[in-house]
Amino acid sequence: MTFQRTLVDKNEVIMESAYESVHQATTGKYAIQMIFNGSAAYTIANRELNLYSGNFIFLNQDTSYSRKIDSPVKVDSMSVLFDPDFVLDFEYARSAKAELLLDEPQSYERKIPLFVEAIYPLEGDMKFNLLHLKNHLDQGSNDNLLLNTYLEHCLLNYYALYDAEVTHREASLKFLSHTTKSEILRRLSVARDYIISNYNKNICLEEIARIACLSVNHFLRTFKQAYHQSPHQFLTSIRLRQAKYFLRNTDYPVNEIVDIVGFECPSSFIRLFRNSFQVTPGQYR
Amino acid sequence: MMADKLNYQVLFVKDTVLPAVFFIEELGLEMEEDLLVGGKMCPVLRMFNGHRLMLVKHEEKDPEVIVIYTQDCLRDFCNLKRQGFQMVSAPVYGKKGLTCEFYDPWGNLTLLLEERDYKDA
């Protein structure tokens, strides 16, 4: 097992490679946690989640969680821990007008932000920036300006993603009350995380709706309002995305990948893959 | 790699030596060759993606706009900022990737572009 902890002012970046490890923590810091290969099992409050490569999870500063890695392949992970003061300063700089920032830099109300904790795909600018950050740390960089700039941009990318995935989706729900919208989206997010965590298993709609504490009909209707696709379409997209990961990063035969990602038959997998990405799995590889 | 390998930019400068050193040392370009153009030796610098920048000596020149491709825009932004270069903009995200702008020591507006392929990322 290798473990590297880098302090960037009051923030931290922790990189770990391990076949087996157990962590129990309340860090007091906001966390972006990601897996580069393999998977890790998380227990967050009463939720059991699996984090697979190609995804990251965001945790609030007061969340206590445990993480367990038990894998036949070495799992490389990275945790970026943001001090609450860093997040507060970032949020103030992002939302306050320039004149206020110059005249009254300390005037803001210090209200600790609370985010909807969820699993997100590691893609776009967030992926590029986190991989760059990892490379700099792998090379032993201790350039404070550079590392701080990367952390700031990771937060910038996260806020953009949060706006798209939570704020806008919340707004698209057809309820009058803002509180109802927030609560429904929180429950849908729990369901979404459950689907992502169990994408390779046979999961049924009733079970997902139960996890979300919604009736099946209510769950189906609100899920489609928020994510513009059915839970089944969402599950299929997750399976196809993970299949792409295995095609790109392993030499497993296609039939084996079909099994790993939870499809029942290779021909339907190939058809879905071609319809989604306009290439066959073989051509993609 | 998204860049067209034949892409060539020409930058007119009063002296070719110092700008060549600047682009090599600060922005990671590599010296490819010296070309004889109109009786003058013109250094051709190569960017990591195969794009080239040729420096041509010219006594009367106005500031120009050039695009330098980089593999890590934030790294270059921090390096330039630390050395006191005048940054026109903080790094911003666009359709092609991450960019920032600064003035080089000879007054040319330089756009640093880290191209990012978002289709498969």
XYZ file of C-alpha atoms in Angstrom, chain A residues 21-284:
264
model
C -7.800 -0.727 3.211
C -10.410 0.557 5.640
C -10.934 4.208 6.552
C -13.396 5.678 8.979
C -13.479 9.416 9.008
C -15.126 12.699 9.735
C -12.591 15.008 8.194
C -14.207 18.367 8.973
C -13.501 19.187 5.332
C -15.464 19.017 2.103
C -14.222 16.097 0.029
C -14.041 15.091 -3.596
C -13.175 11.405 -3.622
C -12.428 9.462 -6.773
C -11.234 6.059 -7.884
C -9.003 5.706 -10.926
C -9.351 1.937 -11.248
C -11.281 -0.770 -9.407
C -13.897 0.169 -6.820
C -14.418 1.131 -3.193
C -17.386 0.525 -0.889
C -18.631 3.519 1.103
C -20.980 3.679 4.057
C -22.335 7.210 4.354
C -24.932 7.630 7.119
C -27.245 4.693 6.383
C -26.359 4.480 2.675
C -24.179 1.761 1.181
C -22.544 2.996 -2.010
C -19.986 1.593 -4.418
C -17.708 4.061 -6.118
C -16.358 2.780 -9.432
C -13.595 4.125 -11.619
C -14.695 7.041 -13.748
C -16.848 8.523 -10.980
C -16.366 10.778 -7.990
C -18.358 11.478 -4.876
C -18.717 14.810 -3.102
C -19.073 14.832 0.686
C -19.957 17.676 3.019
C -17.568 18.758 5.747
C -19.545 17.213 8.611
C -20.306 13.887 6.953
C -18.878 10.851 8.658
C -18.260 7.930 6.386
C -16.295 4.743 6.088
C -14.549 3.472 2.989
C -13.472 -0.080 2.364
C -11.269 -1.358 -0.438
C -11.024 -5.101 -0.899
C -9.982 -5.820 -4.439
C -7.981 -8.315 -6.511
C -6.598 -5.366 -8.515
C -4.721 -2.459 -6.984
C -7.115 0.442 -6.452
C -5.732 3.942 -6.999
C -7.727 6.645 -5.302
C -7.444 10.356 -4.678
C -9.233 12.527 -2.124
C -9.209 16.304 -2.362
C -10.176 17.807 0.982
C -11.258 21.449 1.053
C -11.116 23.455 4.256
C -14.532 25.101 4.955
C -12.884 28.562 5.042
C -11.463 27.978 1.550
C -14.937 27.026 0.271
C -16.530 30.040 2.007
C -13.980 32.435 0.503
C -14.450 30.825 -2.897
C -18.238 31.109 -2.679
C -18.066 34.749 -1.584
C -15.624 35.643 -4.367
C -17.900 33.895 -6.859
C -21.143 35.500 -5.787
C -20.261 38.973 -4.444
C -19.880 41.981 -6.706
C -16.362 43.246 -7.393
C -16.869 46.541 -5.509
C -17.966 44.669 -2.387
C -15.005 42.301 -2.615
C -12.638 45.273 -2.684
C -14.370 47.471 -0.097
C -15.601 44.920 2.406
C -13.773 41.655 1.899
C -14.913 40.262 5.269
C -18.506 41.439 5.243
C -20.180 38.213 4.202
C -22.276 36.051 6.420
C -20.256 32.960 7.304
C -22.868 30.361 6.539
C -21.357 26.958 5.852
C -22.752 25.692 2.513
C -24.462 22.318 2.489
C -24.479 20.395 -0.799
C -26.597 17.466 -1.959
C -24.071 14.641 -1.640
C -24.008 12.517 -4.762
C -21.945 10.443 -7.166
C -21.071 12.181 -10.428
C -19.291 10.980 -13.553
C -15.674 12.082 -13.657
C -15.688 13.855 -17.002
C -15.147 17.181 -18.725
C -12.992 19.867 -17.130
C -13.214 18.272 -13.689
C -11.543 15.139 -15.072
C -8.836 17.070 -16.925
C -8.037 19.214 -13.880
C -7.995 16.349 -11.379
C -5.723 14.292 -13.650
C -3.367 17.260 -14.048
C -3.367 17.731 -10.276
C -2.583 14.032 -9.800
C 0.290 14.251 -12.293
C 1.803 17.251 -10.519
C 1.605 15.455 -7.165
C 2.992 12.223 -8.673
C 5.970 14.302 -9.796
C 6.396 15.576 -6.228
C 5.307 19.164 -6.864
C 5.016 21.353 -3.791
C 4.357 24.541 -5.726
C 1.751 26.162 -3.501
C 0.516 28.631 -6.115
C 0.017 25.895 -8.699
C -1.659 23.435 -6.316
C -3.941 26.142 -4.911
C -4.890 27.208 -8.437
C -5.792 23.602 -9.248
C -7.876 23.257 -6.080
C -9.680 26.494 -6.878
C -10.440 25.265 -10.394
C -11.646 21.881 -9.094
C -14.103 23.790 -6.924
C -15.055 25.972 -9.889
C -15.733 22.842 -11.952
C -17.707 21.301 -9.096
C -19.910 24.396 -8.710
C -20.608 24.374 -12.468
C -21.515 20.683 -12.279
C -23.633 21.256 -9.178
C -25.532 24.055 -10.911
C -26.251 21.771 -13.864
C -26.978 18.587 -11.928
C -28.759 19.917 -8.865
C -29.849 23.556 -9.121
C -31.198 23.382 -12.684
C -32.703 19.933 -12.256
C -34.399 21.062 -9.064
C -35.882 23.983 -10.982
C -37.199 21.659 -13.704
C -39.360 19.721 -11.222
C -43.018 20.626 -11.527
C -43.826 21.582 -7.947
C -44.695 25.003 -6.596
C -42.852 24.829 -3.328
C -39.090 25.215 -3.370
C -38.820 22.989 -0.297
C -40.721 20.202 -2.068
C -38.481 20.527 -5.131
C -35.351 20.277 -2.958
C -36.646 17.275 -1.057
C -37.761 15.415 -4.203
C -34.428 16.052 -5.916
C -32.572 14.869 -2.822
C -34.561 11.612 -2.910
C -34.042 11.223 -6.657
C -30.345 11.771 -6.079
C -30.323 8.940 -3.520
C -32.007 6.717 -6.133
C -29.553 7.804 -8.803
C -26.593 6.976 -6.560
C -28.149 3.579 -5.838
C -28.412 2.867 -9.576
C -24.803 3.963 -10.178
C -23.597 1.887 -7.204
C -25.417 -1.233 -8.338
C -25.291 -0.775 -12.111
C -23.916 -4.282 -12.655
C -26.603 -6.040 -10.623
C -30.189 -6.964 -11.349
C -32.008 -4.097 -9.698
C -35.753 -3.595 -9.929
C -37.785 -0.433 -10.095
C -39.698 -1.161 -6.880
C -36.434 -1.464 -4.973
C -35.083 1.835 -6.342
C -38.375 3.622 -5.551
C -38.289 2.192 -2.018
C -34.720 3.453 -1.529
C -35.898 6.908 -2.660
C -38.924 6.772 -0.315
C -41.260 7.457 -3.236
C -44.078 5.436 -4.791
C -43.148 3.777 -8.091
C -45.372 6.086 -10.124
C -44.212 9.218 -8.348
C -40.578 8.113 -8.698
C -40.924 7.389 -12.427
C -42.635 10.701 -13.143
C -40.260 12.894 -11.133
C -37.124 11.059 -12.301
C -38.087 11.772 -15.907
C -38.841 15.420 -15.094
C -35.454 15.885 -13.466
C -33.165 13.806 -15.669
C -35.114 13.743 -18.976
C -34.829 9.957 -19.175
C -36.366 6.949 -17.462
C -34.487 5.137 -14.680
C -33.986 2.219 -17.085
C -32.466 4.478 -19.756
C -30.237 5.982 -17.069
C -29.107 2.512 -15.928
C -28.353 1.546 -19.540
C -26.284 4.716 -20.039
C -24.245 3.933 -16.904
C -23.629 0.371 -18.103
C -22.536 1.608 -21.530
C -20.224 4.202 -19.973
C -18.600 1.575 -17.767
C -18.309 -0.730 -20.791
C -16.410 2.056 -22.570
C -14.063 2.273 -19.594
C -13.360 -1.491 -19.722
C -12.904 -1.440 -23.497
C -10.415 1.394 -23.242
C -8.503 0.305 -20.161
C -8.521 -3.502 -20.145
C -8.068 -6.340 -22.597
C -11.116 -8.280 -21.341
C -13.044 -9.946 -24.177
C -16.272 -8.180 -25.133
C -18.381 -11.094 -23.846
C -16.774 -10.768 -20.443
C -17.384 -6.998 -20.376
C -21.040 -7.660 -21.217
C -21.239 -9.820 -18.069
C -19.269 -7.412 -15.877
C -21.441 -4.399 -16.650
C -24.700 -6.311 -16.189
C -26.050 -6.778 -19.717
C -27.709 -10.096 -20.349
C -26.864 -10.698 -23.964
C -23.918 -9.583 -26.129
C -26.034 -8.849 -29.202
C -28.280 -6.346 -27.423
C -25.173 -4.769 -25.840
C -23.515 -4.343 -29.255
C -26.718 -2.876 -30.719
C -27.125 -0.402 -27.827
C -23.440 0.539 -27.961
C -23.572 1.201 -31.704
C -26.800 3.211 -31.411
C -25.320 5.351 -28.624
C -21.792 5.958 -29.901
C -22.056 5.232 -33.670
C -19.259 2.654 -33.455
C -19.196 -0.998 -32.445
C -17.400 -2.002 -29.219
C -14.630 -3.577 -31.321
C -14.120 -0.414 -33.369
C -14.161 1.690 -30.195
